[in-house]
mmCIF file of C-alpha atoms in Angstrom:
data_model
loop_
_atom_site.group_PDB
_atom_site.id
_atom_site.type_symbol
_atom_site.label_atom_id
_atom_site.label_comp_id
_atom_site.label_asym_id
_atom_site.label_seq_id
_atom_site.Cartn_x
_atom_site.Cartn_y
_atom_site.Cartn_z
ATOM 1 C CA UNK A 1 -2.881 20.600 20.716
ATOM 2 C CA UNK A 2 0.704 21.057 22.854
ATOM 3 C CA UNK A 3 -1.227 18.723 25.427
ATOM 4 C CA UNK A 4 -1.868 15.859 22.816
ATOM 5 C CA UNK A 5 0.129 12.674 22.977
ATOM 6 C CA UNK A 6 1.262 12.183 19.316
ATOM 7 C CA UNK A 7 1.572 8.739 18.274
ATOM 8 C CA UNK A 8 3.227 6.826 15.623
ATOM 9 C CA UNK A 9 1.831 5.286 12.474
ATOM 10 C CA UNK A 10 3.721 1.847 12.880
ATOM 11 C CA UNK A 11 3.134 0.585 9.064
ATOM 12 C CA UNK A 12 6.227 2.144 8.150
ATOM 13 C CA UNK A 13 8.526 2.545 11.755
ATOM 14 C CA UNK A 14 11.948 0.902 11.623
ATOM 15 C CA UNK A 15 13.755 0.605 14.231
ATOM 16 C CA UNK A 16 17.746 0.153 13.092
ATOM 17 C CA UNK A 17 21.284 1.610 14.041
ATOM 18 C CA UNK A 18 21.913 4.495 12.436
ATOM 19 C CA UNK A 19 25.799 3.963 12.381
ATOM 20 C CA UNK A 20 25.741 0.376 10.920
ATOM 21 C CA UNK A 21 25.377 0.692 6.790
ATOM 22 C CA UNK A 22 24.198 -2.821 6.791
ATOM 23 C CA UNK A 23 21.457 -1.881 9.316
ATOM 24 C CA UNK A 24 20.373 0.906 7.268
ATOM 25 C CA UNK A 25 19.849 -1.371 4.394
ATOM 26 C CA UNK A 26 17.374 -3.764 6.190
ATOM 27 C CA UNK A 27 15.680 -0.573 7.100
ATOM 28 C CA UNK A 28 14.638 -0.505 3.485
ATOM 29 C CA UNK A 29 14.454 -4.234 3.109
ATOM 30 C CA UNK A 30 11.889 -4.028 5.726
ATOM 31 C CA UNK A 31 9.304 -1.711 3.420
ATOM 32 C CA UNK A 32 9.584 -4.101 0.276
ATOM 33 C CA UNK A 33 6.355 -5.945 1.206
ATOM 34 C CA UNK A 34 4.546 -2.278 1.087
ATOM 35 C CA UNK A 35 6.239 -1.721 -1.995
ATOM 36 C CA UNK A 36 5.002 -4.964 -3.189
ATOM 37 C CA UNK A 37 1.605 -3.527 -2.363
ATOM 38 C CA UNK A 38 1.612 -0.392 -4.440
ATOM 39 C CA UNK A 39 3.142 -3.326 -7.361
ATOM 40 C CA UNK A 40 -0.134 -5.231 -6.766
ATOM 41 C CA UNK A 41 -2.406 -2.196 -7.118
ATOM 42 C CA UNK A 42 -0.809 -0.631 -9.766
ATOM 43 C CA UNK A 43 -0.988 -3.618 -12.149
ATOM 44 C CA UNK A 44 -4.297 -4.623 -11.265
ATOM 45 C CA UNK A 45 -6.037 -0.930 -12.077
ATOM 46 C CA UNK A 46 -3.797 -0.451 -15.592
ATOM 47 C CA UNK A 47 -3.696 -4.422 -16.863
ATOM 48 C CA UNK A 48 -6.861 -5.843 -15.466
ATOM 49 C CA UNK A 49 -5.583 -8.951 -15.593
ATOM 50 C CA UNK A 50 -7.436 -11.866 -13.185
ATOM 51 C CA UNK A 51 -3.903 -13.743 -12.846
ATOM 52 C CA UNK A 52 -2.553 -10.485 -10.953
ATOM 53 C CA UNK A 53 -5.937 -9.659 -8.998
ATOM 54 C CA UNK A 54 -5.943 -13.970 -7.722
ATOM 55 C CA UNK A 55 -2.174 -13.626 -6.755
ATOM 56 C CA UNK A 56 -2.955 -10.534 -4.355
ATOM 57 C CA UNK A 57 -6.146 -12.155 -3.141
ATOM 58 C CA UNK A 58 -3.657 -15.217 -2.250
ATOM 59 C CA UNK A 59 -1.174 -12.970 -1.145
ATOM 60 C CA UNK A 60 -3.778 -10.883 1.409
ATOM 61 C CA UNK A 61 -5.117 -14.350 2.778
ATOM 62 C CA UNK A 62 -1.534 -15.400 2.942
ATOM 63 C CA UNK A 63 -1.426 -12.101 5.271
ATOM 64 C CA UNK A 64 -5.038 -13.248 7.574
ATOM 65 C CA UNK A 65 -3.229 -16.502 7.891
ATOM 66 C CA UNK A 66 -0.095 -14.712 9.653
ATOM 67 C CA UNK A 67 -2.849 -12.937 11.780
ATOM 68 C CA UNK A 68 -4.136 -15.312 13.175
ATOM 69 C CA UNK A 69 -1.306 -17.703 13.533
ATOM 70 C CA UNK A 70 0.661 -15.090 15.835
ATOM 71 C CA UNK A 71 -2.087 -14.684 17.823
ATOM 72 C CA UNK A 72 -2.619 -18.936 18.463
ATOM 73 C CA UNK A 73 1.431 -19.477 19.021
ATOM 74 C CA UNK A 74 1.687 -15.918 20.759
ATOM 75 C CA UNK A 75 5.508 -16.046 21.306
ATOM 76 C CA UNK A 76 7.338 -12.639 21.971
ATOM 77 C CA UNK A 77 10.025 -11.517 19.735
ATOM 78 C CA UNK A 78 13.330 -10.767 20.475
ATOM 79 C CA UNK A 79 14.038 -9.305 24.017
ATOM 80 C CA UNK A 80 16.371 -6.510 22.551
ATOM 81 C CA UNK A 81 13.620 -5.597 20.259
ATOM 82 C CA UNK A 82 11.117 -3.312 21.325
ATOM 83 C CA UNK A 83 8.306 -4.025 18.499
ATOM 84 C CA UNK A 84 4.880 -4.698 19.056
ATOM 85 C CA UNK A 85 2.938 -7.416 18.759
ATOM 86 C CA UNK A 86 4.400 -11.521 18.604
ATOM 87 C CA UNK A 87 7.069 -12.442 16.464
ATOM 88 C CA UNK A 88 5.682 -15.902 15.513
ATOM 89 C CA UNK A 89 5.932 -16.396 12.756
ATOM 90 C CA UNK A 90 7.519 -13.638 10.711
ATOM 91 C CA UNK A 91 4.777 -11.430 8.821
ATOM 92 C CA UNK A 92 7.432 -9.939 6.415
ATOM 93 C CA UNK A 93 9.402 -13.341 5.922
ATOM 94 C CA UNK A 94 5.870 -14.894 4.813
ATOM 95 C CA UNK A 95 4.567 -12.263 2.739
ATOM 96 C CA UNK A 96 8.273 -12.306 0.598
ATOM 97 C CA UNK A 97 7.791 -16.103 0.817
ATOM 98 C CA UNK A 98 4.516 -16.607 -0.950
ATOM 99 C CA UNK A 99 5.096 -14.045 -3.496
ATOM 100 C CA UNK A 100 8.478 -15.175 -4.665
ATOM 101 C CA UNK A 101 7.424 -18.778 -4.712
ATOM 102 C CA UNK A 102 3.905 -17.923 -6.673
ATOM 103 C CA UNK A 103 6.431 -16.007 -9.111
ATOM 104 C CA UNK A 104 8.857 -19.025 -9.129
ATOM 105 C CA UNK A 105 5.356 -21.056 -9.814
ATOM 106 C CA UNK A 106 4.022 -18.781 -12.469
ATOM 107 C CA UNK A 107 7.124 -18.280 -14.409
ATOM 108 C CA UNK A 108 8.158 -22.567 -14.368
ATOM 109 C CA UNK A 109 4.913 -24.487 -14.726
ATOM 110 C CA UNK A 110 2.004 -21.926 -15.323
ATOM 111 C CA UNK A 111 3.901 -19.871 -18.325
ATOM 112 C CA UNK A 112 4.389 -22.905 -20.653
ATOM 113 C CA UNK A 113 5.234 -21.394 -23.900
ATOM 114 C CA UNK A 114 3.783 -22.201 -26.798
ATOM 115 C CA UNK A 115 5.363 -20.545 -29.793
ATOM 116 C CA UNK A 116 5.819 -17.166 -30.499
ATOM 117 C CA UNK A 117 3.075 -14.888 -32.095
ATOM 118 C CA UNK A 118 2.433 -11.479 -33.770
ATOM 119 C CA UNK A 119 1.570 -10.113 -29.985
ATOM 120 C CA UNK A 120 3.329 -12.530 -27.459
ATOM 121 C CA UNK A 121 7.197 -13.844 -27.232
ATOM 122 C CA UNK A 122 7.382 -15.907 -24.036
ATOM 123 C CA UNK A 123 10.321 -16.178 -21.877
ATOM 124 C CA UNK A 124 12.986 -19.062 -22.573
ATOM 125 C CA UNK A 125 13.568 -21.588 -19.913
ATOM 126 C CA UNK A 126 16.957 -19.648 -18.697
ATOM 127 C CA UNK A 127 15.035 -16.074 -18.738
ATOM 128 C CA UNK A 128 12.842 -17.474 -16.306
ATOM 129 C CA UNK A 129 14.598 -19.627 -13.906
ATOM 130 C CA UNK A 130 16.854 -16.533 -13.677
ATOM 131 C CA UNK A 131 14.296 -14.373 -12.457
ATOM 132 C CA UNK A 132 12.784 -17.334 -10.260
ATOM 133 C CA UNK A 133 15.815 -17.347 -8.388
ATOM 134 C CA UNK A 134 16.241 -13.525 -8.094
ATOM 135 C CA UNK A 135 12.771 -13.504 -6.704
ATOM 136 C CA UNK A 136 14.026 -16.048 -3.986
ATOM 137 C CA UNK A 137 17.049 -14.251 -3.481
ATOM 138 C CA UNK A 138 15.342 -11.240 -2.736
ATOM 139 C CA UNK A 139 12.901 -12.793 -0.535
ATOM 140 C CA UNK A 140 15.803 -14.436 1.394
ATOM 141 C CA UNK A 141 17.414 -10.698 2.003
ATOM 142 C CA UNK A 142 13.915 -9.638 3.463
ATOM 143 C CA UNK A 143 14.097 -12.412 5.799
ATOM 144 C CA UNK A 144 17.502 -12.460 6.757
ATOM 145 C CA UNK A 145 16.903 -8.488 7.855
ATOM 146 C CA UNK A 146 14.571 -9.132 10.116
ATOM 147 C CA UNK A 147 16.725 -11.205 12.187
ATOM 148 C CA UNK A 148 19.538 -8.989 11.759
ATOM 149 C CA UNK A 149 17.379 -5.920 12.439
ATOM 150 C CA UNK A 150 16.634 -8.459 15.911
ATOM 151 C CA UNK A 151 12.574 -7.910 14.856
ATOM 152 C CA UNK A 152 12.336 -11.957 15.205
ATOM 153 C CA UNK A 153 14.352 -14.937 15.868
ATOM 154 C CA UNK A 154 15.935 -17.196 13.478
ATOM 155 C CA UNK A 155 13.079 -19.825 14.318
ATOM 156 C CA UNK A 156 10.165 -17.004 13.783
ATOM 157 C CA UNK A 157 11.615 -16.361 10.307
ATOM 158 C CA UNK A 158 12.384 -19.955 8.973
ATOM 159 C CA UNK A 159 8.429 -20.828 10.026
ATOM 160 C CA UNK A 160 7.240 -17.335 8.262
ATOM 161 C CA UNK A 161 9.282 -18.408 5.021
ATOM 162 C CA UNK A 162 7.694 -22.252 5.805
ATOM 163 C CA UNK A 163 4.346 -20.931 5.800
ATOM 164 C CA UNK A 164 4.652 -18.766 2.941
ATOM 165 C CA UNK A 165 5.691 -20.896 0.451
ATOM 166 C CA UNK A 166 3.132 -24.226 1.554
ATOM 167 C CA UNK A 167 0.126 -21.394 1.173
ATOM 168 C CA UNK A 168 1.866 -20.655 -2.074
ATOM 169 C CA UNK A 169 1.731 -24.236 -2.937
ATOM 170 C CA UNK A 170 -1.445 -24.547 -1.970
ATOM 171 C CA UNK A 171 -3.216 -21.485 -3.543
ATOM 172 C CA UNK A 172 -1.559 -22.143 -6.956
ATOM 173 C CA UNK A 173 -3.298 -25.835 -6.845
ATOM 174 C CA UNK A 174 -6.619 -24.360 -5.585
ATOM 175 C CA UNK A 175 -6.462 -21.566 -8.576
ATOM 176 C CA UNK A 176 -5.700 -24.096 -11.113
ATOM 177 C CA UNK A 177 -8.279 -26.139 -9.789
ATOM 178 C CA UNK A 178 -10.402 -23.280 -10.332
ATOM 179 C CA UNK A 179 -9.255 -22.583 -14.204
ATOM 180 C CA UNK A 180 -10.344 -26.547 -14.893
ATOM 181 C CA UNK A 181 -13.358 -26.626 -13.879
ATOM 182 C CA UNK A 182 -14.567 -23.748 -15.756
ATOM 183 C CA UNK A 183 -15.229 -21.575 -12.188
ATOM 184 C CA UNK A 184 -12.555 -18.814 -13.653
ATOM 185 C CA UNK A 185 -13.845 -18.404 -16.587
ATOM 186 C CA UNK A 186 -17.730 -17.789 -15.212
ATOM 187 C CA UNK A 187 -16.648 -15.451 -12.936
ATOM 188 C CA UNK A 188 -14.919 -12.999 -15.975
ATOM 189 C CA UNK A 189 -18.620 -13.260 -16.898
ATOM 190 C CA UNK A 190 -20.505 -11.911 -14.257
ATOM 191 C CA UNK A 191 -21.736 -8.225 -14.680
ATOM 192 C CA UNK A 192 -19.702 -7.291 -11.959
ATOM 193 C CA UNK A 193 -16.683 -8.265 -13.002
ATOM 194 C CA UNK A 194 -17.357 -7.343 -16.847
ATOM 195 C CA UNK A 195 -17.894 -4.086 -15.268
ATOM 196 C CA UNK A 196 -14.129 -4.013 -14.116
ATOM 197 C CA UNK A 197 -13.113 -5.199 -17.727
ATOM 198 C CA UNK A 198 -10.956 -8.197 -16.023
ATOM 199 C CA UNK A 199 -9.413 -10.522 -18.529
ATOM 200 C CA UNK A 200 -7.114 -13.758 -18.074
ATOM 201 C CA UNK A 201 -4.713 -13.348 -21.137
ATOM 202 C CA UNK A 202 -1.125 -12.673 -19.572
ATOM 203 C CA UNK A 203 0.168 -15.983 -20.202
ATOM 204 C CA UNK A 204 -1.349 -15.309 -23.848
ATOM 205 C CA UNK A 205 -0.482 -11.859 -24.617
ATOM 206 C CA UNK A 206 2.700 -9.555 -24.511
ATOM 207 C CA UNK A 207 0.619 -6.935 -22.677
ATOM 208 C CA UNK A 208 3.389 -4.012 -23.885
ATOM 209 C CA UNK A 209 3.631 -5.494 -27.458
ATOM 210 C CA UNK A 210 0.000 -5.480 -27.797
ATOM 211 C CA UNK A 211 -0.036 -1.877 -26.867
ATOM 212 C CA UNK A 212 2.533 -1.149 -29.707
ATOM 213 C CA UNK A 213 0.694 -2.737 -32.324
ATOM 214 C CA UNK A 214 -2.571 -1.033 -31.440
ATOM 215 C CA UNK A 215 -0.491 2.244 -31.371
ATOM 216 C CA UNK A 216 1.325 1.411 -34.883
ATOM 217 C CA UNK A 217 -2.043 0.330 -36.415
ATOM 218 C CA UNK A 218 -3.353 3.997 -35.448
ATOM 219 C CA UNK A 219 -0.606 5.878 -37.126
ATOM 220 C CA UNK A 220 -0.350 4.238 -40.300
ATOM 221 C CA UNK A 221 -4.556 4.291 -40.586
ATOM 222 C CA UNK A 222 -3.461 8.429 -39.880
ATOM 223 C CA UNK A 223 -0.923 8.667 -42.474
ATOM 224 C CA UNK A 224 -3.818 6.690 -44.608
ATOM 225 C CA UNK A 225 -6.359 8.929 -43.933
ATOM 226 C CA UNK A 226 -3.995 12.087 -44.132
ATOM 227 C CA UNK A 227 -1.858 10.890 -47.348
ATOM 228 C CA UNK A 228 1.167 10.858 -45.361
ATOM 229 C CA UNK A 229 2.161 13.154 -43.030
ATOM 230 C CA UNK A 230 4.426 16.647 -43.745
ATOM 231 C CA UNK A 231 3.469 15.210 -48.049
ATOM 232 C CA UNK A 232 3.782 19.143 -49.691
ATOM 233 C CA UNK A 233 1.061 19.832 -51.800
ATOM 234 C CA UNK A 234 0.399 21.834 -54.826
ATOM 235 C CA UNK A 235 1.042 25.223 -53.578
ATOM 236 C CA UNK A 236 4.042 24.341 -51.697
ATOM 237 C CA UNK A 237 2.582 24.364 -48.234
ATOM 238 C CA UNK A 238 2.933 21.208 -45.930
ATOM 239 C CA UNK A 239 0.313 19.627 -44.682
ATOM 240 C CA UNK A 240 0.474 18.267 -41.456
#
């Protein structure tokens, strides 16, 4: 083992100055498109919600797209940089590019809403351009530390953040394609799928304030069933 050559597991190995605080902030900047990751899987697995699982599918051939695009331009990044790999065009500017302009296109023309109800309140119009343009603003950060982290060139990220958002465009028309013609709506009705309990309701359904209701309907059918909870009956005891 003391002979081995160790290597290092690149997927999270950023290079940046130590003494520079702004440096050490695009450091972290740098992992949000893993974080973004562990967002994807996590809401998938506990809301089961098709809307979610088509945005990552989008957001994973956003990623095959960057593959092979770096390997048909093949230009090197920076010369003070010592990554590997080519540096056109930026995989991270891309990645925050087609998520926050899906989000900018879910939240604007996809979540219409259409009147409040028992289990959904939608956003208003301010709510939601407000967090469009946080998502852009974030995405901008991610790009803009790349350069100044010297992992690309201004050029490498203004192309990533190009083809980001067109494949956002473009995926957002080819899913609501999808939804018209009725192909969505078979595929929640394969075995498969039904299998995996995936449903298209969040532009429908306050996910969390469906959960409360469900969980308020079971305590009051309890307090039914029980004749109220800590009610003292006739020899003085409580029942619980």
């Amino acid at each position: 083992m003391s002979n081995t050559v160790l290597a290092s597991l690149s997927l999270t190995h950023v290079h940046y100055d130590p003494s520079d605080t702004i440096s050490y902030l695009c450091a972290f900047l740098a992992l949000v498109p893993q974080g973004l990751c562990v967002v994807y899987a996590t809401l998938i697995w506990s809301t089961r919600e098709a809307e979610i699982l088509l945005l990552f599918v989008g957001q994973m051939l956003c990623e095959a797209l960057n593959f092979a695009l770096k390997r048909i331009l093949k230009e090197e990044r920076p010369k003070v940089m010592h990554g590997k790999g080519y540096g056109m065009p930026s995989s991270h500017a891309q990645f925050v590019a087609f998520f926050s302009v899906s989000l900018m296109l879910f939240l604007l023309v996809r979540h219409v809403p259409k009147g409040k109800s028992e289990s959904h309140t939608p956003l208003g119009l301010s709510a939601r351009v407000a967090l469009s343009v946080m998502g852009l603003g974030a995405a901008a950060a991610v790009a803009w530390s790349r350069i100044y982290l010297s992992y690309h060139t201004p050029k490498q990220v203004a192309v990533g953040l190009l083809a980001g958002s067109v494949i956002a465009v473009g995926w957002f028309i080819v899913v609501a394609i999808a939804r018209q013609l009725g192909m969505l709506e078979w595929a929640l009705e394969q075995p498969i799928v039904r299998l995996f309990r995936m449903r298209d309701l969040v532009v429908e359904q306050d996910l969390c304030q469906a959960g409360w209701e469900k969980w308020e309907e079971k305590k009051l059918g309890k307090k039914a069933n029980t004749g109220g909870i800590g009610k003292t009956s006739a020899n003085g005891k409580k029942k619980l």
